[in-house]
Tab-separated table of C-alpha atoms and ligand atoms in Angstrom:
chain	number	residue	atom	x	y	z
A	253	UNK	CA	76.127	140.642	162.955
A	254	UNK	CA	74.910	138.799	159.875
A	255	UNK	CA	76.072	135.222	159.509
A	256	UNK	CA	74.654	134.494	156.075
A	257	UNK	CA	73.185	136.559	153.272
A	258	UNK	CA	70.813	135.186	150.612
A	259	UNK	CA	68.474	136.885	148.175
A	260	UNK	CA	65.462	134.826	149.182
A	261	UNK	CA	64.836	133.076	152.473
A	262	UNK	CA	61.837	130.779	152.871
A	263	UNK	CA	60.905	129.743	156.408
A	264	UNK	CA	59.413	126.247	156.763
A	265	UNK	CA	59.823	123.268	154.420
A	266	UNK	CA	56.195	122.227	154.240
A	267	UNK	CA	54.370	121.827	150.929
A	268	UNK	CA	53.994	125.607	150.475
A	269	UNK	CA	57.694	126.367	150.414
A	270	UNK	CA	58.634	123.121	148.655
A	271	UNK	CA	56.255	124.182	145.870
A	272	UNK	CA	57.988	127.557	145.946
A	273	UNK	CA	61.374	125.861	145.577
A	274	UNK	CA	60.097	123.952	142.546
A	275	UNK	CA	58.709	127.158	141.033
A	276	UNK	CA	62.033	128.907	141.643
A	277	UNK	CA	63.917	126.102	139.902
A	278	UNK	CA	61.524	126.162	136.950
A	279	UNK	CA	60.738	129.865	136.545
A	280	UNK	CA	63.477	131.982	138.108
A	281	UNK	CA	66.869	132.828	136.680
A	282	UNK	CA	69.709	130.792	138.150
A	283	UNK	CA	71.118	133.724	140.119
A	284	UNK	CA	67.900	133.910	142.149
A	285	UNK	CA	67.195	130.174	142.500
A	286	UNK	CA	70.777	129.418	143.540
A	287	UNK	CA	70.693	132.258	146.039
A	288	UNK	CA	67.529	130.971	147.728
A	289	UNK	CA	67.478	129.070	151.007
A	290	UNK	CA	64.680	127.201	152.769
A	291	UNK	CA	65.075	126.633	156.489
A	292	UNK	CA	63.138	123.989	158.403
A	293	UNK	CA	63.140	123.523	162.160
A	294	UNK	CA	62.476	119.772	162.004
A	295	UNK	CA	65.193	117.185	161.402
A	296	UNK	CA	63.493	115.866	158.265
A	297	UNK	CA	61.048	116.891	155.568
A	298	UNK	CA	57.809	115.217	156.624
A	299	UNK	CA	54.196	116.163	155.959
A	300	UNK	CA	52.261	116.889	159.152
A	301	UNK	CA	54.492	114.447	161.086
A	302	UNK	CA	52.404	114.577	164.288
A	303	UNK	CA	49.591	112.685	162.567
A	304	UNK	CA	51.505	110.800	159.913
A	305	UNK	CA	49.550	107.649	160.711
A	306	UNK	CA	50.068	104.511	158.608
A	307	UNK	CA	46.460	104.281	157.429
A	308	UNK	CA	45.739	108.034	157.045
A	309	UNK	CA	45.013	109.210	153.533
A	310	UNK	CA	45.378	112.573	151.890
A	311	UNK	CA	42.091	114.363	151.392
A	312	UNK	CA	43.315	115.969	148.187
A	313	UNK	CA	43.759	114.437	144.767
A	314	UNK	CA	47.320	113.361	143.940
A	315	UNK	CA	47.067	115.784	141.010
A	316	UNK	CA	47.088	118.604	143.567
A	317	UNK	CA	50.777	117.965	144.131
A	318	UNK	CA	53.516	120.581	144.354
A	319	UNK	CA	53.506	121.442	140.678
A	320	UNK	CA	51.033	119.712	138.331
A	321	UNK	CA	48.304	122.376	138.388
A	322	UNK	CA	50.910	124.983	137.439
A	323	UNK	CA	53.079	122.881	135.134
A	324	UNK	CA	51.770	119.415	134.247
A	325	UNK	CA	55.019	118.715	132.367
A	326	UNK	CA	57.215	119.167	135.415
A	327	UNK	CA	59.750	116.553	136.516
A	328	UNK	CA	58.720	117.316	140.141
A	329	UNK	CA	55.239	115.792	139.833
A	330	UNK	CA	53.848	113.073	142.077
A	331	UNK	CA	53.524	110.830	139.033
A	332	UNK	CA	57.195	111.261	138.177
A	333	UNK	CA	58.025	110.481	141.801
A	334	UNK	CA	56.041	107.224	141.567
A	335	UNK	CA	57.711	106.401	138.254
A	336	UNK	CA	61.173	107.123	139.671
A	337	UNK	CA	60.721	104.934	142.747
A	338	UNK	CA	59.035	102.154	140.759
A	339	UNK	CA	55.540	102.348	142.247
A	340	UNK	CA	53.556	103.732	139.317
A	341	UNK	CA	51.912	100.395	138.430
A	342	UNK	CA	50.855	99.736	142.026
A	343	UNK	CA	49.465	103.221	142.437
A	344	UNK	CA	47.435	103.001	139.231
A	345	UNK	CA	46.167	99.603	140.290
A	346	UNK	CA	44.970	101.018	143.603
A	347	UNK	CA	42.590	103.170	141.503
A	348	UNK	CA	42.416	105.965	144.048
A	349	UNK	CA	42.915	109.690	143.646
A	350	UNK	CA	43.876	110.059	147.307
A	351	UNK	CA	47.226	108.527	148.237
A	352	UNK	CA	48.242	107.523	151.727
A	353	UNK	CA	49.599	110.481	153.654
A	354	UNK	CA	52.916	108.695	154.161
A	355	UNK	CA	53.315	108.338	150.390
A	356	UNK	CA	52.706	112.073	149.862
A	357	UNK	CA	55.173	112.761	152.665
A	358	UNK	CA	57.805	110.583	150.939
A	359	UNK	CA	57.084	112.473	147.718
A	360	UNK	CA	57.734	115.798	149.487
A	361	UNK	CA	61.044	114.444	150.784
A	362	UNK	CA	61.972	113.249	147.285
A	363	UNK	CA	61.238	116.717	145.881
A	364	UNK	CA	63.384	118.301	148.600
A	365	UNK	CA	66.245	115.931	147.710
A	366	UNK	CA	65.781	116.540	143.973
A	367	UNK	CA	66.301	120.313	144.092
A	368	UNK	CA	69.409	121.259	142.179
A	369	UNK	CA	69.634	125.012	142.850
A	370	UNK	CA	67.557	125.994	145.873
A	371	UNK	CA	69.221	125.033	149.184
A	372	UNK	CA	67.473	123.485	152.158
A	373	UNK	CA	68.712	123.484	155.740
A	374	UNK	CA	67.115	121.176	158.308
A	375	UNK	CA	67.267	121.511	162.115
A	376	UNK	CA	67.133	125.229	161.528
A	377	UNK	CA	64.295	126.925	163.387
A	378	UNK	CA	63.595	130.602	163.036
A	379	UNK	CA	62.810	132.500	166.239
A	380	UNK	CA	62.136	136.006	164.894
A	381	UNK	CA	62.159	138.136	161.787
A	382	UNK	CA	63.024	141.805	161.829
A	383	UNK	CA	62.960	144.480	159.157
A	384	UNK	CA	66.321	145.818	157.955
A	385	UNK	CA	66.664	149.474	157.050
A	386	UNK	CA	69.306	151.565	155.374
A	387	UNK	CA	70.811	154.778	156.706
A	388	UNK	CA	67.705	156.703	155.554
A	389	UNK	CA	65.300	154.384	157.348
A	390	UNK	CA	64.146	152.745	154.114
A	391	UNK	CA	63.129	149.103	154.328
A	392	UNK	CA	65.636	147.077	152.321
A	393	UNK	CA	65.451	143.538	153.677
A	394	UNK	CA	64.872	141.153	156.541
A	395	UNK	CA	66.988	139.785	159.329
A	396	UNK	CA	65.936	136.309	160.375
A	397	UNK	CA	67.105	135.083	163.765
A	398	UNK	CA	67.689	131.356	164.142
A	399	UNK	CA	67.392	129.121	167.193
A	400	UNK	CA	71.182	128.576	167.271
A	401	UNK	CA	71.735	132.315	167.724
A	402	UNK	CA	72.881	133.017	164.153
A	403	UNK	CA	71.139	135.272	161.623
A	404	UNK	CA	70.309	135.249	157.923
A	405	UNK	CA	69.760	138.406	155.926
A	406	UNK	CA	67.604	138.419	152.794
A	407	UNK	CA	65.905	140.831	150.439
A	408	UNK	CA	62.952	138.479	149.962
A	409	UNK	CA	61.253	136.501	152.664
A	410	UNK	CA	58.560	133.858	152.257
A	411	UNK	CA	56.885	132.662	155.446
A	412	UNK	CA	55.336	129.190	155.135
A	413	UNK	CA	55.307	127.957	158.698
A	414	UNK	CA	51.679	126.800	158.900
A	415	UNK	CA	49.430	128.010	161.683
A	416	UNK	CA	50.073	127.972	165.425
A	417	UNK	CA	48.481	125.116	167.360
A	418	UNK	CA	45.365	125.990	169.351
A	419	UNK	CA	45.284	125.001	173.014
A	420	UNK	CA	41.987	126.094	174.606
A	421	UNK	CA	42.593	128.452	177.584
A	422	UNK	CA	41.017	125.976	180.015
A	423	UNK	CA	44.138	123.782	179.588
A	424	UNK	CA	46.602	126.593	180.286
A	425	UNK	CA	47.643	125.183	183.672
A	426	UNK	CA	47.971	121.545	182.569
A	427	UNK	CA	51.615	120.490	182.283
A	428	UNK	CA	52.954	119.079	179.036
A	429	UNK	CA	53.381	115.577	180.535
A	430	UNK	CA	49.572	115.260	180.601
A	431	UNK	CA	48.673	117.283	177.495
A	432	UNK	CA	49.271	116.287	173.861
A	433	UNK	CA	48.258	118.451	170.905
A	434	UNK	CA	47.600	116.455	167.726
A	435	UNK	CA	50.722	117.990	166.159
A	436	UNK	CA	52.781	116.043	168.734
A	437	UNK	CA	50.769	112.821	168.726
A	438	UNK	CA	53.215	110.435	167.020
A	439	UNK	CA	56.451	111.340	168.809
A	440	UNK	CA	54.737	111.440	172.169
A	441	UNK	CA	52.907	108.145	171.899
A	442	UNK	CA	56.052	106.425	170.615
A	443	UNK	CA	57.648	107.083	174.022
A	444	UNK	CA	54.798	105.588	176.104
A	445	UNK	CA	54.512	102.110	177.571
A	446	UNK	CA	52.197	100.261	175.176
A	447	UNK	CA	51.109	97.762	177.828
A	448	UNK	CA	49.959	100.344	180.399
A	449	UNK	CA	46.185	100.836	180.852
A	450	UNK	CA	46.172	104.618	180.431
A	451	UNK	CA	42.997	106.596	181.018
A	452	UNK	CA	42.905	109.056	178.147
A	453	UNK	CA	40.617	111.785	176.875
A	454	UNK	CA	40.450	113.002	173.297
A	455	UNK	CA	39.043	116.510	172.889
A	456	UNK	CA	37.373	117.910	169.754
A	457	UNK	CA	35.082	116.498	167.085
A	458	UNK	CA	36.965	117.022	163.831
A	459	UNK	CA	39.371	114.950	161.729
A	460	UNK	CA	42.436	115.202	163.977
A	461	UNK	CA	40.484	114.144	167.090
A	462	UNK	CA	38.949	111.252	165.144
A	463	UNK	CA	42.355	110.124	163.911
A	464	UNK	CA	43.803	110.143	167.440
A	465	UNK	CA	40.731	108.289	168.755
A	466	UNK	CA	41.304	105.587	166.187
A	467	UNK	CA	45.107	105.452	166.490
A	468	UNK	CA	45.016	105.196	170.287
A	469	UNK	CA	43.162	101.907	170.031
A	470	UNK	CA	46.243	100.254	168.546
A	471	UNK	CA	48.968	102.519	169.912
A	472	UNK	CA	47.781	102.140	173.536
A	473	UNK	CA	45.657	98.997	173.230
A	474	UNK	CA	44.826	98.669	176.937
A	475	UNK	CA	43.739	102.253	177.411
A	476	UNK	CA	40.286	103.546	178.332
A	477	UNK	CA	39.398	106.268	175.830
A	478	UNK	CA	36.831	108.997	176.415
A	479	UNK	CA	36.182	111.216	173.389
A	480	UNK	CA	34.727	114.509	174.591
A	481	UNK	CA	33.109	117.036	172.269
A	482	UNK	CA	30.824	120.038	172.328
A	483	UNK	CA	28.882	119.028	169.248
A	484	UNK	CA	25.860	116.726	169.201
A	485	UNK	CA	27.878	113.951	167.589
A	486	UNK	CA	30.390	113.155	164.912
A	487	UNK	CA	29.489	114.751	161.597
A	488	UNK	CA	30.869	114.302	158.109
A	489	UNK	CA	32.333	117.000	155.885
A	490	UNK	CA	29.522	118.511	153.854
A	491	UNK	CA	30.930	118.776	150.384
A	492	UNK	CA	29.873	118.117	146.845
A	493	UNK	CA	31.604	118.326	143.505
A	494	UNK	CA	29.863	121.685	143.070
A	495	UNK	CA	31.273	123.255	146.223
A	496	UNK	CA	34.624	121.617	145.547
A	497	UNK	CA	35.003	124.000	142.598
A	498	UNK	CA	35.615	126.732	145.168
A	499	UNK	CA	38.940	125.066	145.951
A	500	UNK	CA	40.210	125.568	142.404
A	501	UNK	CA	43.292	127.800	142.174
A	502	UNK	CA	41.357	129.784	139.565
A	503	UNK	CA	38.751	130.607	142.227
A	504	UNK	CA	41.310	132.664	144.180
A	505	UNK	CA	40.743	135.604	141.826
A	506	UNK	CA	36.951	135.411	142.271
A	507	UNK	CA	37.271	135.258	146.039
A	508	UNK	CA	39.862	138.007	146.225
A	509	UNK	CA	37.626	140.368	144.242
A	510	UNK	CA	34.616	139.637	146.464
A	511	UNK	CA	32.956	142.144	148.790
A	512	UNK	CA	33.445	141.533	152.534
A	513	UNK	CA	29.860	140.201	152.871
A	514	UNK	CA	30.316	137.856	149.949
A	515	UNK	CA	33.617	136.557	151.270
A	516	UNK	CA	32.095	136.069	154.707
A	517	UNK	CA	29.229	133.997	153.264
A	518	UNK	CA	31.636	131.904	151.222
A	519	UNK	CA	33.841	131.130	154.211
A	520	UNK	CA	30.848	130.460	156.476
A	521	UNK	CA	29.067	128.137	154.076
A	522	UNK	CA	32.272	126.403	152.993
A	523	UNK	CA	33.404	125.829	156.581
A	524	UNK	CA	31.803	122.388	156.886
A	525	UNK	CA	33.455	121.255	153.641
A	526	UNK	CA	36.823	121.076	155.394
A	527	UNK	CA	36.402	121.799	159.117
A	528	UNK	CA	34.300	120.631	162.085
A	529	UNK	CA	33.757	117.262	160.477
A	530	UNK	CA	35.317	114.048	159.296
A	531	UNK	CA	35.810	112.395	155.908
A	532	UNK	CA	32.513	110.523	155.211
A	533	UNK	CA	34.001	106.997	154.786
A	534	UNK	CA	35.944	107.484	158.026
A	535	UNK	CA	32.680	108.176	159.903
A	536	UNK	CA	31.405	104.775	158.782
A	537	UNK	CA	34.616	103.020	159.882
A	538	UNK	CA	34.576	104.735	163.265
A	539	UNK	CA	30.967	103.801	163.878
A	540	UNK	CA	31.733	100.142	163.115
A	541	UNK	CA	34.663	100.211	165.535
A	542	UNK	CA	32.525	101.668	168.331
A	543	UNK	CA	29.740	99.194	167.521
A	544	UNK	CA	32.170	96.273	167.782
A	545	UNK	CA	33.467	97.618	171.083
A	546	UNK	CA	29.919	97.557	172.465
A	547	UNK	CA	29.148	94.175	170.895
A	548	UNK	CA	32.178	92.552	172.471
A	549	UNK	CA	31.400	94.310	175.774
A	550	UNK	CA	34.910	95.723	175.979
A	551	UNK	CA	33.472	99.183	176.636
A	552	UNK	CA	36.904	100.752	176.302
A	553	UNK	CA	35.631	103.642	174.202
A	554	UNK	CA	33.182	106.242	175.283
A	555	UNK	CA	31.924	109.172	173.213
A	556	UNK	CA	30.733	112.074	175.356
A	557	UNK	CA	28.829	114.613	173.247
A	558	UNK	CA	27.353	118.075	174.001
A	559	UNK	CA	29.888	118.656	176.722
A	560	UNK	CA	31.952	121.673	177.714
A	561	UNK	CA	35.146	121.361	179.681
A	562	UNK	CA	34.792	124.003	182.370
A	563	UNK	CA	38.071	123.352	184.159
A	564	UNK	CA	41.175	121.211	183.905
A	565	UNK	CA	43.380	120.771	186.944
A	566	UNK	CA	46.472	118.645	187.213
A	567	UNK	CA	48.183	116.846	190.079
A	568	UNK	CA	51.407	114.895	189.793
A	569	UNK	CA	49.484	111.792	188.674
A	570	UNK	CA	46.419	112.873	186.750
A	571	UNK	CA	44.287	115.564	185.187
A	572	UNK	CA	40.777	116.207	186.424
A	573	UNK	CA	38.414	117.523	183.767
A	574	UNK	CA	35.244	119.196	184.938
A	575	UNK	CA	32.607	118.312	182.355
A	576	UNK	CA	29.395	120.297	181.937
A	577	UNK	CA	26.605	118.558	180.049
A	578	UNK	CA	25.043	121.154	177.727
A	579	UNK	CA	21.781	119.200	177.531
A	580	UNK	CA	21.101	118.685	181.225
A	581	UNK	CA	23.440	121.146	182.934
A	582	UNK	CA	24.913	118.307	185.010
A	583	UNK	CA	28.538	118.748	186.046
A	584	UNK	CA	30.768	115.700	186.487
A	585	UNK	CA	34.463	114.947	186.812
A	586	UNK	CA	36.616	112.859	184.518
A	587	UNK	CA	40.008	111.711	185.793
A	588	UNK	CA	42.622	111.061	183.098
A	589	UNK	CA	46.323	110.302	182.741
A	590	UNK	CA	46.581	111.965	179.354
A	591	UNK	CA	44.533	114.506	177.415
A	592	UNK	CA	44.867	114.559	173.609
A	593	UNK	CA	43.810	117.810	171.960
A	594	UNK	CA	42.258	117.679	168.510
A	595	UNK	CA	41.495	121.368	168.855
A	596	UNK	CA	43.106	122.545	165.647
A	597	UNK	CA	44.937	125.748	164.945
A	598	UNK	CA	44.723	129.426	165.866
A	599	UNK	CA	42.735	131.299	163.209
A	600	UNK	CA	44.629	134.564	163.521
A	601	UNK	CA	48.044	135.107	161.945
A	602	UNK	CA	50.892	133.048	163.496
A	603	UNK	CA	52.805	134.805	166.294
A	604	UNK	CA	55.956	135.053	164.120
A	605	UNK	CA	54.052	137.083	161.510
A	606	UNK	CA	52.220	139.193	164.103
A	607	UNK	CA	55.523	140.143	165.726
A	608	UNK	CA	56.926	141.098	162.329
A	609	UNK	CA	53.792	143.180	161.691
A	610	UNK	CA	54.372	144.972	165.009
A	611	UNK	CA	57.997	145.647	164.113
A	612	UNK	CA	56.814	147.132	160.815
A	613	UNK	CA	54.215	149.274	162.592
A	614	UNK	CA	51.364	147.661	160.626
A	615	UNK	CA	47.803	148.022	161.960
A	616	UNK	CA	46.661	145.121	159.862
A	617	UNK	CA	48.448	142.156	158.355
A	618	UNK	CA	47.182	141.554	154.842
A	619	UNK	CA	48.633	140.177	151.660
A	620	UNK	CA	47.894	141.478	148.184
A	621	UNK	CA	46.658	139.142	145.442
A	622	UNK	CA	50.239	137.990	144.839
A	623	UNK	CA	50.550	137.011	148.553
A	624	UNK	CA	52.928	139.928	149.199
A	625	UNK	CA	52.577	141.496	152.651
A	626	UNK	CA	51.090	144.964	152.205
A	627	UNK	CA	53.517	147.512	153.600
A	628	UNK	CA	52.566	151.123	154.211
A	629	UNK	CA	55.953	152.438	153.124
A	630	UNK	CA	58.183	152.308	150.057
A	631	UNK	CA	60.499	149.345	150.096
A	632	UNK	CA	63.018	147.488	147.998
A	633	UNK	CA	62.288	144.325	150.008
A	634	UNK	CA	59.212	142.101	150.030
A	635	UNK	CA	57.716	139.474	152.296
A	636	UNK	CA	55.220	136.826	151.165
A	637	UNK	CA	52.758	134.885	153.322
A	638	UNK	CA	51.742	131.337	152.431
A	639	UNK	CA	48.822	129.360	153.808
A	640	UNK	CA	47.432	131.994	156.182
A	641	UNK	CA	45.371	134.136	153.804
A	642	UNK	CA	41.982	132.359	153.855
A	643	UNK	CA	40.212	135.612	154.749
A	644	UNK	CA	41.342	137.248	151.498
A	645	UNK	CA	42.298	134.378	149.194
A	646	UNK	CA	39.648	131.809	150.096
A	647	UNK	CA	39.002	128.512	151.820
A	648	UNK	CA	41.660	126.657	149.787
A	649	UNK	CA	44.541	128.811	151.011
A	650	UNK	CA	45.793	126.503	153.824
A	651	UNK	CA	45.408	123.383	151.650
A	652	UNK	CA	47.347	121.572	148.970
A	653	UNK	CA	44.741	122.707	146.421
A	654	UNK	CA	46.538	125.959	145.667
A	655	UNK	CA	50.203	125.386	146.549
A	656	UNK	CA	51.426	124.807	142.981
A	657	UNK	CA	49.789	127.876	141.438
A	658	UNK	CA	50.427	130.109	144.460
A	659	UNK	CA	54.143	129.319	144.281
A	660	UNK	CA	54.108	130.389	140.635
A	661	UNK	CA	52.277	133.621	141.520
A	662	UNK	CA	54.875	134.426	144.172
A	663	UNK	CA	57.867	133.720	141.953
A	664	UNK	CA	56.421	135.836	139.123
A	665	UNK	CA	55.799	138.655	141.595
A	666	UNK	CA	59.355	138.444	142.949
A	667	UNK	CA	60.733	138.587	139.417
A	668	UNK	CA	58.604	141.666	138.671
A	669	UNK	CA	59.592	143.207	141.996
A	670	UNK	CA	63.265	142.614	141.272
A	671	UNK	CA	62.823	144.475	137.989
A	672	UNK	CA	60.982	147.314	139.733
A	673	UNK	CA	57.819	146.329	137.871
A	674	UNK	CA	55.688	144.875	140.662
A	675	UNK	CA	52.295	146.351	141.373
A	676	UNK	CA	52.495	148.704	144.377
A	677	UNK	CA	55.999	148.659	145.688
A	678	UNK	CA	58.659	147.084	143.503
A	679	UNK	CA	61.807	149.137	143.520
A	680	UNK	CA	65.273	148.596	142.235
A	681	UNK	CA	67.342	147.239	145.103
A	682	UNK	CA	69.484	149.829	146.802
A	683	UNK	CA	72.910	148.649	147.867
A	684	UNK	CA	73.266	151.418	150.447
A	685	UNK	CA	74.747	150.330	153.755
A	686	UNK	CA	72.334	148.870	156.286
A	687	UNK	CA	72.381	150.231	159.790
A	688	UNK	CA	69.498	148.868	161.725
A	689	UNK	CA	67.545	145.719	162.342
A	690	UNK	CA	64.411	146.548	164.211
A	691	UNK	CA	61.590	149.009	164.179
A	692	UNK	CA	61.312	151.762	161.650
A	693	UNK	CA	63.456	154.814	162.123
B	1157	FAD	C1	46.845	116.177	160.088
B	1157	FAD	C2	46.617	117.062	158.908
B	1157	FAD	C3	46.239	116.510	157.698
B	1157	FAD	C4	46.046	117.333	156.606
B	1157	FAD	N1	45.637	116.751	155.440
B	1157	FAD	C5	45.448	117.526	154.363
B	1157	FAD	C6	45.030	116.951	153.126
B	1157	FAD	O1	44.816	115.746	153.031
B	1157	FAD	N2	44.878	117.771	152.054
B	1157	FAD	C7	45.108	119.093	152.132
B	1157	FAD	O2	44.973	119.801	151.119
B	1157	FAD	N3	45.474	119.662	153.301
B	1157	FAD	C8	45.645	118.925	154.396
B	1157	FAD	N4	46.017	119.500	155.579
B	1157	FAD	C9	46.231	120.958	155.627
B	1157	FAD	C10	47.719	121.325	155.625
B	1157	FAD	O3	47.805	122.574	156.231
B	1157	FAD	C11	48.306	121.410	154.220
B	1157	FAD	O4	48.184	120.178	153.566
B	1157	FAD	C12	49.799	121.731	154.166
B	1157	FAD	O5	50.519	120.926	155.074
B	1157	FAD	C13	50.092	123.194	154.367
B	1157	FAD	O6	51.432	123.380	154.005
B	1157	FAD	P1	52.349	124.519	154.600
B	1157	FAD	O7	53.682	124.304	153.989
B	1157	FAD	O8	51.695	125.830	154.386
B	1157	FAD	O9	52.369	124.284	156.155
B	1157	FAD	P2	52.905	123.033	156.981
B	1157	FAD	O10	52.632	121.773	156.271
B	1157	FAD	O11	52.350	123.207	158.339
B	1157	FAD	O12	54.485	123.221	156.999
B	1157	FAD	C14	55.099	124.230	157.747
B	1157	FAD	C15	56.544	123.838	157.977
B	1157	FAD	O13	57.213	124.911	158.621
B	1157	FAD	C16	58.007	124.410	159.676
B	1157	FAD	N5	58.144	125.472	160.656
B	1157	FAD	C17	57.178	126.003	161.462
B	1157	FAD	N6	57.678	126.995	162.210
B	1157	FAD	C18	58.988	127.116	161.868
B	1157	FAD	C19	60.023	127.961	162.293
B	1157	FAD	N7	59.812	128.893	163.231
B	1157	FAD	N8	61.256	127.824	161.743
B	1157	FAD	C20	61.484	126.896	160.777
B	1157	FAD	N9	60.522	126.037	160.337
B	1157	FAD	C21	59.288	126.163	160.875
B	1157	FAD	C22	57.239	123.208	160.198
B	1157	FAD	O14	58.089	122.326	160.900
B	1157	FAD	C23	56.700	122.619	158.884
B	1157	FAD	O15	57.596	121.712	158.311
B	1157	FAD	C24	46.220	118.711	156.701
B	1157	FAD	C25	46.579	119.272	157.918
B	1157	FAD	C26	46.771	118.456	159.025
B	1157	FAD	C27	47.125	119.081	160.340
């Protein structure tokens, strides 16, 4: 049974699909924009809420907002947001291109509230997506199953759910009461007793681990913090204005046209510009904090480098981490109340998309240049993937850098597809009766 039918359903109200909503309002005819729905499993529109820390700043220029790079005249720009809420003078006076993360998050919420045609539904998690077929087995749409047991049918689907969190296998047996992925940091810590002297470990050496390491010092001020990492120490992102050009939306074409070897080199050499490191000024701040800790002999913070975690076992009261020193081979134990994982995200496609790929019988999940999932069958439906196409669309794909232009690309492709003009697959929509939701007949 279908509970609701829309022409376009977008899953996830992060920046990718909010940019899509803006592009729909600005570029699509009213009958499409007004028949588009975004669903979001959270209770509010918030940007990366797990690490929405008061002092954390965006790493992208405010000009890489939801729309400016596509349409600098848009009313949905960050600058218009600042103007509308009366903070433009203050922001200019701060003289920074990188706003606080909480300010960008407020901007996203303002955009969501400013939409006049596209609808948004919060507290609405999707659990599965299935292909819909007509009586002849032809793919004609998608059936999206929601956490409350209802379904939404759509001809177009845009998946913008971010990536799945990565929990290293060694932690598989550790219960959730001892284990906190960075995506859950804020809500979890808010429920803890601030006065308790927790023994905590932070795992990983990149930005999210560093942010938790810093935040824990004020959020749990009496805790003993051990920061455990495999690397030789905390490194900074290695980027220059030259390599930053590879994050331009215009670079997507160059990357997409590249040979596999060329793409591989680009991703490998660009890795340290955004991963496995920390923003350079933050490295300085962290070092000062650790220095002060040693100077004042508080010794509450310990950084344990070149160390593998071989095992993690939990009892009712604590987790025991078995640490293996890569330099000496020595194995020791670390007993902790809580383990905070700054271990990032799974590199492969999110499980929701992989399951859809299985249902479609696809050997490989790939998007074309317009971010449309490549199907190996004729179809009058289309599905678009946002933020998970780094392998084909470049290092900027999961970042704010491309959201504005990508949203425009997707909307233009949908409009062409609707008219039967899209490259490789657009067909006029058949209104034949639908009989099945599930694998291909
Ligand atoms: C802590 C942190 C800081 C970052 N800082 C920056 C930065 O400064 N600059 C930058 O360019 N990039 C940054 N990034 C990268 C980040 O991925 C992008 O900025 C951006 O958030 C990607 O947008 P998105 O909409 O694709 O995904 P997300 O922002 O992850 O949004 C996905 C949305 O989908 C929702 N969702 C997920 N599953 C479901 C489901 N099954 N049903 C319904 N809704 C669902 C989620 O609740 C979420 O709201 C940061 C990432 C992290 C983790």
